[in-house]
mmCIF file of C-alpha atoms in Angstrom:
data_model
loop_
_atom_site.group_PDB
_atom_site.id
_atom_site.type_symbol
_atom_site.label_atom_id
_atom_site.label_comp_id
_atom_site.label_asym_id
_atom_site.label_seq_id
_atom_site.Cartn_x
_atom_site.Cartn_y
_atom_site.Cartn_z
ATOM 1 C CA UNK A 1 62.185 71.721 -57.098
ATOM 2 C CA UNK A 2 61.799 72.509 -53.568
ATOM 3 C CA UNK A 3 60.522 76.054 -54.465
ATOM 4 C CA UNK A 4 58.421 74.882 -56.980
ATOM 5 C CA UNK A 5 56.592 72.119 -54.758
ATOM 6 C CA UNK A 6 56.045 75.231 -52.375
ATOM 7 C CA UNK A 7 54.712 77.164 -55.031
ATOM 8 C CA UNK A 8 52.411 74.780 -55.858
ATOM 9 C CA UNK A 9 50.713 73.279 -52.042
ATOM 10 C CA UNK A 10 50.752 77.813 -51.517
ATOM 11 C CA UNK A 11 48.363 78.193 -54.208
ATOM 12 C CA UNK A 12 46.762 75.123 -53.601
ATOM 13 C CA UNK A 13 46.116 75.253 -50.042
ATOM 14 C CA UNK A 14 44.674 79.102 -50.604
ATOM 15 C CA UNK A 15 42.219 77.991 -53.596
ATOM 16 C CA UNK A 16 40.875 75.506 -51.080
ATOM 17 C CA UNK A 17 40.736 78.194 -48.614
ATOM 18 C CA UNK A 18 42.729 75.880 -45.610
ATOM 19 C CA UNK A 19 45.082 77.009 -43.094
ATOM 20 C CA UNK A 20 48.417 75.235 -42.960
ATOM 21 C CA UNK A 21 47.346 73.590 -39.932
ATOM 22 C CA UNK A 22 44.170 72.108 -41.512
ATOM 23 C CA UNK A 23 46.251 70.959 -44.337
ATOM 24 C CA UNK A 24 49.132 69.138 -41.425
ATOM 25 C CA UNK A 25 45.926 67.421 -39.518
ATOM 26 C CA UNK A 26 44.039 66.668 -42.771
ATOM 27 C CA UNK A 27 47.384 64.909 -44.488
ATOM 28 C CA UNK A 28 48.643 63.499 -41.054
ATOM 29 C CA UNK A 29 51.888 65.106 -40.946
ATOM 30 C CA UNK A 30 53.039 67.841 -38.051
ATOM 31 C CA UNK A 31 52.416 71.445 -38.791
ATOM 32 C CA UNK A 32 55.662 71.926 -38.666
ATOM 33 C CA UNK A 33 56.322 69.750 -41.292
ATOM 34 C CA UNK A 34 53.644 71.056 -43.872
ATOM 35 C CA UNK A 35 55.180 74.352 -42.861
ATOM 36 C CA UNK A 36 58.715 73.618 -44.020
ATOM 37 C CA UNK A 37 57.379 71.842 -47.112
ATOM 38 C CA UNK A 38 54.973 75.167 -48.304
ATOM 39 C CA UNK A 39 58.244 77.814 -47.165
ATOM 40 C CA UNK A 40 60.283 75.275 -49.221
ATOM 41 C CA UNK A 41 62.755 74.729 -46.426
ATOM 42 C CA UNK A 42 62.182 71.018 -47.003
ATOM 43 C CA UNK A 43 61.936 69.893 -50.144
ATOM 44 C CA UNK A 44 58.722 67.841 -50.423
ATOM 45 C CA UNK A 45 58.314 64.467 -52.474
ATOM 46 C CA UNK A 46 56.745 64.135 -55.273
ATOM 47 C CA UNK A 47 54.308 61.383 -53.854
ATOM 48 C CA UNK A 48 53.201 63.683 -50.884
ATOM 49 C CA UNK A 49 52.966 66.417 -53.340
ATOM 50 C CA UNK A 50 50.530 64.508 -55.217
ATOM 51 C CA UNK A 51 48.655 62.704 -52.585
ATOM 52 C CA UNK A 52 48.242 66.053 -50.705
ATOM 53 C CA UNK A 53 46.640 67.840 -53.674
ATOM 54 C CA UNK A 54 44.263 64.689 -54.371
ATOM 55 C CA UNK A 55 43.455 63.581 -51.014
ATOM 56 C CA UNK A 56 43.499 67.386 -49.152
ATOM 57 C CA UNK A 57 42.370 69.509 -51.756
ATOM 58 C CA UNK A 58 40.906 66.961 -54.158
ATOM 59 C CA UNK A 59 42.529 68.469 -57.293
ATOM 60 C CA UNK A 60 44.820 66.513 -59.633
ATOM 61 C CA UNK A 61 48.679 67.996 -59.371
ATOM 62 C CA UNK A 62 48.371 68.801 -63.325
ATOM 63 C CA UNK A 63 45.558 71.355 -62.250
ATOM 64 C CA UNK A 64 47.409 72.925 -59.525
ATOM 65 C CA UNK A 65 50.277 73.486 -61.863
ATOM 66 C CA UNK A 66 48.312 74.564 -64.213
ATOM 67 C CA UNK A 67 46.835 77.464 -61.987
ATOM 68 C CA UNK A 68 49.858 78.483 -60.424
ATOM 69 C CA UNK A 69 51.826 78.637 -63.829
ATOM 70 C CA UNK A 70 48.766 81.318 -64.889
ATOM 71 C CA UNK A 71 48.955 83.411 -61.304
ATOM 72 C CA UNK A 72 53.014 83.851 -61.444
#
């Protein structure tokens, strides 16, 4: 799952067209944090997936999954 929640805030985060650092300050976590979560070094949660794709990039997870099943 860790890949796959990296896979997702990746192709997220570049459809919005953010750095990772806009994405750390934006969600309130370090950018070393968001960093780990996108290289999946760190798995992230489900609820900061989520809340990240709503509240950062203001697209429902289902969407996001949905785009990055059609770019792999």
């Amino acid at each position: 799952m860790a890949k796959r929640g990296a896979d997702l805030l990746r192709t997220a985060r570049m459809l919005r067209g953010f750095t990772q650092d806009e994405v750390a300050q934006t969600y309130g976590v370090s950018a070393k944090t968001y960093r780990n979560w996108e290289r999946g070094n760190t798995s992230v949660s489900y609820d900061d997936l989520s809340a990240i794709c709503e509240q950062v990039f203001h697209m429902p997870l289902a969407k996001v999954t949905e785009v990055a099943s059609h770019a792999a």
